[in-house]
Amino acid sequence: YNGIQQSQGFDLSSHRGEKAVLVTCPVTNYEGRDDVYAELILSGTNLIGAARVSDSSDGFVKPLKNTKTEKGY
């Protein structure tokens, strides 16, 4: 999971031991799916991590930030 965070410029290992809040928001415009959420990890007022997550049986965890190898949403 931290590898996903590192791919988009975050590094959770530098926040080890800190309290954080996980905010989960539905993504309503993800092509062909209605089971996708954005996860935002906050430490105080700082965003320290983020991901796109699907919790279905064929689900995924992907960077929130678009990459060159994937169609952006």
Short mmCIF file of N, CA and C in Angstrom, two decimals:
data_model
loop_
_atom_site.label_atom_id
_atom_site.label_comp_id
_atom_site.label_asym_id
_atom_site.label_seq_id
_atom_site.Cartn_x
_atom_site.Cartn_y
_atom_site.Cartn_z
N TYR A 1 0.83 -1.19 0.00
CA TYR A 1 0.00 0.00 0.00
C TYR A 1 0.88 1.26 0.00
N ASN A 2 1.95 1.23 0.76
CA ASN A 2 2.83 2.40 0.76
C ASN A 2 3.51 2.57 -0.60
N GLY A 3 3.70 1.49 -1.33
CA GLY A 3 4.25 1.61 -2.69
C GLY A 3 3.33 2.43 -3.58
N ILE A 4 2.03 2.24 -3.44
CA ILE A 4 1.06 3.05 -4.18
C ILE A 4 1.20 4.50 -3.77
N GLN A 5 1.34 4.74 -2.47
CA GLN A 5 1.48 6.11 -1.99
C GLN A 5 2.77 6.74 -2.51
N GLN A 6 3.86 5.98 -2.49
CA GLN A 6 5.14 6.50 -2.96
C GLN A 6 5.10 6.82 -4.45
N SER A 7 4.31 6.07 -5.23
CA SER A 7 4.23 6.32 -6.66
C SER A 7 3.61 7.67 -6.98
N GLN A 8 2.94 8.26 -6.01
CA GLN A 8 2.31 9.56 -6.23
C GLN A 8 2.86 10.65 -5.30
N GLY A 9 4.05 10.37 -4.74
CA GLY A 9 4.74 11.40 -3.98
C GLY A 9 4.48 11.42 -2.48
N PHE A 10 3.74 10.45 -1.97
CA PHE A 10 3.50 10.34 -0.54
C PHE A 10 4.40 9.24 0.03
N ASP A 11 4.62 9.25 1.33
CA ASP A 11 5.36 8.17 1.98
C ASP A 11 4.83 8.03 3.40
N LEU A 12 4.02 7.02 3.60
CA LEU A 12 3.40 6.83 4.91
C LEU A 12 4.40 6.45 5.99
N SER A 13 5.54 5.90 5.59
CA SER A 13 6.51 5.48 6.61
C SER A 13 7.03 6.67 7.41
N SER A 14 7.04 7.85 6.82
CA SER A 14 7.49 9.03 7.55
C SER A 14 6.44 9.53 8.54
N HIS A 15 5.25 8.92 8.52
CA HIS A 15 4.18 9.31 9.44
C HIS A 15 3.86 8.21 10.45
N ARG A 16 4.72 7.20 10.52
CA ARG A 16 4.52 6.08 11.44
C ARG A 16 4.37 6.61 12.86
N GLY A 17 3.34 6.14 13.55
CA GLY A 17 3.11 6.54 14.92
C GLY A 17 2.23 7.77 15.08
N GLU A 18 1.97 8.48 13.99
CA GLU A 18 1.10 9.66 14.05
C GLU A 18 -0.36 9.24 13.96
N LYS A 19 -1.23 10.03 14.53
CA LYS A 19 -2.66 9.82 14.34
C LYS A 19 -3.03 10.36 12.97
N ALA A 20 -3.92 9.66 12.31
CA ALA A 20 -4.38 10.07 10.99
C ALA A 20 -5.88 9.80 10.89
N VAL A 21 -6.51 10.48 9.95
CA VAL A 21 -7.94 10.30 9.69
C VAL A 21 -8.10 9.81 8.27
N LEU A 22 -8.90 8.76 8.08
CA LEU A 22 -9.22 8.25 6.75
C LEU A 22 -10.58 8.79 6.35
N VAL A 23 -10.62 9.55 5.27
CA VAL A 23 -11.86 10.09 4.72
C VAL A 23 -12.17 9.31 3.45
N THR A 24 -13.35 8.75 3.36
CA THR A 24 -13.76 7.97 2.20
C THR A 24 -14.92 8.68 1.50
N CYS A 25 -14.74 8.92 0.20
CA CYS A 25 -15.73 9.63 -0.60
C CYS A 25 -16.12 8.79 -1.81
N PRO A 26 -17.41 8.66 -2.12
CA PRO A 26 -17.80 7.91 -3.31
C PRO A 26 -17.35 8.64 -4.58
N VAL A 27 -16.90 7.85 -5.55
CA VAL A 27 -16.56 8.39 -6.87
C VAL A 27 -17.73 8.04 -7.78
N THR A 28 -18.43 9.05 -8.24
CA THR A 28 -19.67 8.80 -9.00
C THR A 28 -19.46 8.84 -10.50
N ASN A 29 -18.26 9.14 -10.96
CA ASN A 29 -18.03 9.23 -12.40
C ASN A 29 -16.94 8.29 -12.89
N TYR A 30 -16.73 7.19 -12.20
CA TYR A 30 -15.73 6.21 -12.61
C TYR A 30 -16.35 5.33 -13.67
N GLU A 31 -15.78 5.31 -14.83
CA GLU A 31 -16.36 4.66 -16.01
C GLU A 31 -16.71 3.19 -15.77
N GLY A 32 -17.99 2.87 -15.88
CA GLY A 32 -18.45 1.50 -15.82
C GLY A 32 -18.55 0.89 -14.43
N ARG A 33 -18.33 1.68 -13.37
CA ARG A 33 -18.37 1.12 -12.02
C ARG A 33 -19.10 2.06 -11.09
N ASP A 34 -19.79 1.46 -10.12
CA ASP A 34 -20.45 2.27 -9.09
C ASP A 34 -19.98 1.88 -7.70
N ASP A 35 -18.82 1.21 -7.62
CA ASP A 35 -18.29 0.71 -6.35
C ASP A 35 -16.91 1.29 -6.04
N VAL A 36 -16.65 2.48 -6.55
CA VAL A 36 -15.32 3.08 -6.39
C VAL A 36 -15.38 4.23 -5.40
N TYR A 37 -14.36 4.30 -4.55
CA TYR A 37 -14.26 5.33 -3.53
C TYR A 37 -12.88 5.97 -3.58
N ALA A 38 -12.82 7.21 -3.23
CA ALA A 38 -11.54 7.88 -3.03
C ALA A 38 -11.24 7.84 -1.54
N GLU A 39 -10.06 7.38 -1.20
CA GLU A 39 -9.61 7.40 0.19
C GLU A 39 -8.59 8.52 0.34
N LEU A 40 -8.81 9.38 1.29
CA LEU A 40 -7.89 10.47 1.59
C LEU A 40 -7.40 10.27 3.01
N ILE A 41 -6.10 10.26 3.21
CA ILE A 41 -5.52 10.07 4.53
C ILE A 41 -4.95 11.42 4.98
N LEU A 42 -5.46 11.91 6.10
CA LEU A 42 -5.08 13.22 6.61
C LEU A 42 -4.39 13.11 7.95
N SER A 43 -3.33 13.87 8.11
CA SER A 43 -2.68 14.05 9.40
C SER A 43 -2.81 15.52 9.72
N GLY A 44 -3.70 15.82 10.65
CA GLY A 44 -4.04 17.23 10.89
C GLY A 44 -4.71 17.78 9.65
N THR A 45 -4.17 18.85 9.10
CA THR A 45 -4.73 19.43 7.87
C THR A 45 -3.91 19.05 6.64
N ASN A 46 -2.97 18.11 6.81
CA ASN A 46 -2.10 17.71 5.70
C ASN A 46 -2.57 16.41 5.06
N LEU A 47 -2.65 16.40 3.74
CA LEU A 47 -2.93 15.18 3.01
C LEU A 47 -1.64 14.37 2.95
N ILE A 48 -1.67 13.16 3.50
CA ILE A 48 -0.46 12.34 3.53
C ILE A 48 -0.59 11.08 2.69
N GLY A 49 -1.76 10.83 2.12
CA GLY A 49 -1.97 9.67 1.26
C GLY A 49 -3.32 9.73 0.61
N ALA A 50 -3.45 9.00 -0.50
CA ALA A 50 -4.72 8.96 -1.22
C ALA A 50 -4.73 7.74 -2.14
N ALA A 51 -5.92 7.21 -2.40
CA ALA A 51 -6.05 6.07 -3.30
C ALA A 51 -7.46 5.99 -3.84
N ARG A 52 -7.59 5.29 -4.98
CA ARG A 52 -8.90 4.89 -5.52
C ARG A 52 -9.08 3.43 -5.14
N VAL A 53 -10.24 3.11 -4.57
CA VAL A 53 -10.47 1.77 -4.04
C VAL A 53 -11.82 1.25 -4.51
N SER A 54 -11.84 -0.01 -4.91
CA SER A 54 -13.10 -0.71 -5.17
C SER A 54 -13.14 -1.89 -4.23
N ASP A 55 -14.23 -2.03 -3.49
CA ASP A 55 -14.32 -3.12 -2.52
C ASP A 55 -15.14 -4.30 -3.02
N SER A 56 -15.37 -4.37 -4.32
CA SER A 56 -16.12 -5.52 -4.86
C SER A 56 -15.19 -6.73 -4.99
N SER A 57 -15.73 -7.87 -5.38
CA SER A 57 -14.94 -9.09 -5.47
C SER A 57 -13.82 -8.98 -6.50
N ASP A 58 -13.98 -8.14 -7.51
CA ASP A 58 -12.91 -7.90 -8.49
C ASP A 58 -12.31 -6.51 -8.27
N GLY A 59 -12.26 -6.11 -7.04
CA GLY A 59 -11.85 -4.76 -6.67
C GLY A 59 -10.39 -4.47 -6.90
N PHE A 60 -10.00 -3.25 -6.53
CA PHE A 60 -8.64 -2.79 -6.74
C PHE A 60 -8.30 -1.69 -5.75
N VAL A 61 -7.02 -1.42 -5.65
CA VAL A 61 -6.50 -0.25 -4.95
C VAL A 61 -5.50 0.37 -5.93
N LYS A 62 -5.74 1.60 -6.34
CA LYS A 62 -4.89 2.29 -7.32
C LYS A 62 -4.56 3.69 -6.81
N PRO A 63 -3.48 4.25 -7.34
CA PRO A 63 -3.19 5.64 -6.97
C PRO A 63 -4.35 6.55 -7.35
N LEU A 64 -4.58 7.56 -6.55
CA LEU A 64 -5.60 8.55 -6.89
C LEU A 64 -5.10 9.43 -8.02
N LYS A 65 -3.82 9.73 -7.99
CA LYS A 65 -3.20 10.55 -9.01
C LYS A 65 -3.08 9.75 -10.31
N ASN A 66 -3.40 10.39 -11.44
CA ASN A 66 -3.28 9.73 -12.73
C ASN A 66 -1.84 9.36 -13.02
N THR A 67 -1.66 8.25 -13.71
CA THR A 67 -0.32 7.84 -14.14
C THR A 67 -0.28 7.82 -15.66
N LYS A 68 0.91 7.76 -16.22
CA LYS A 68 1.07 7.74 -17.67
C LYS A 68 0.58 6.45 -18.29
N THR A 69 0.53 5.38 -17.50
CA THR A 69 0.21 4.06 -18.03
C THR A 69 -1.28 3.72 -17.92
N GLU A 70 -2.06 4.59 -17.39
CA GLU A 70 -3.46 4.29 -17.14
C GLU A 70 -4.34 5.45 -17.63
N LYS A 71 -5.48 5.11 -18.19
CA LYS A 71 -6.45 6.13 -18.57
C LYS A 71 -6.90 6.85 -17.33
N GLY A 72 -6.83 8.17 -17.34
CA GLY A 72 -7.20 8.96 -16.16
C GLY A 72 -8.69 9.13 -16.03
N TYR A 73 -9.17 9.21 -14.80
CA TYR A 73 -10.58 9.46 -14.51
C TYR A 73 -10.70 10.61 -13.56
#
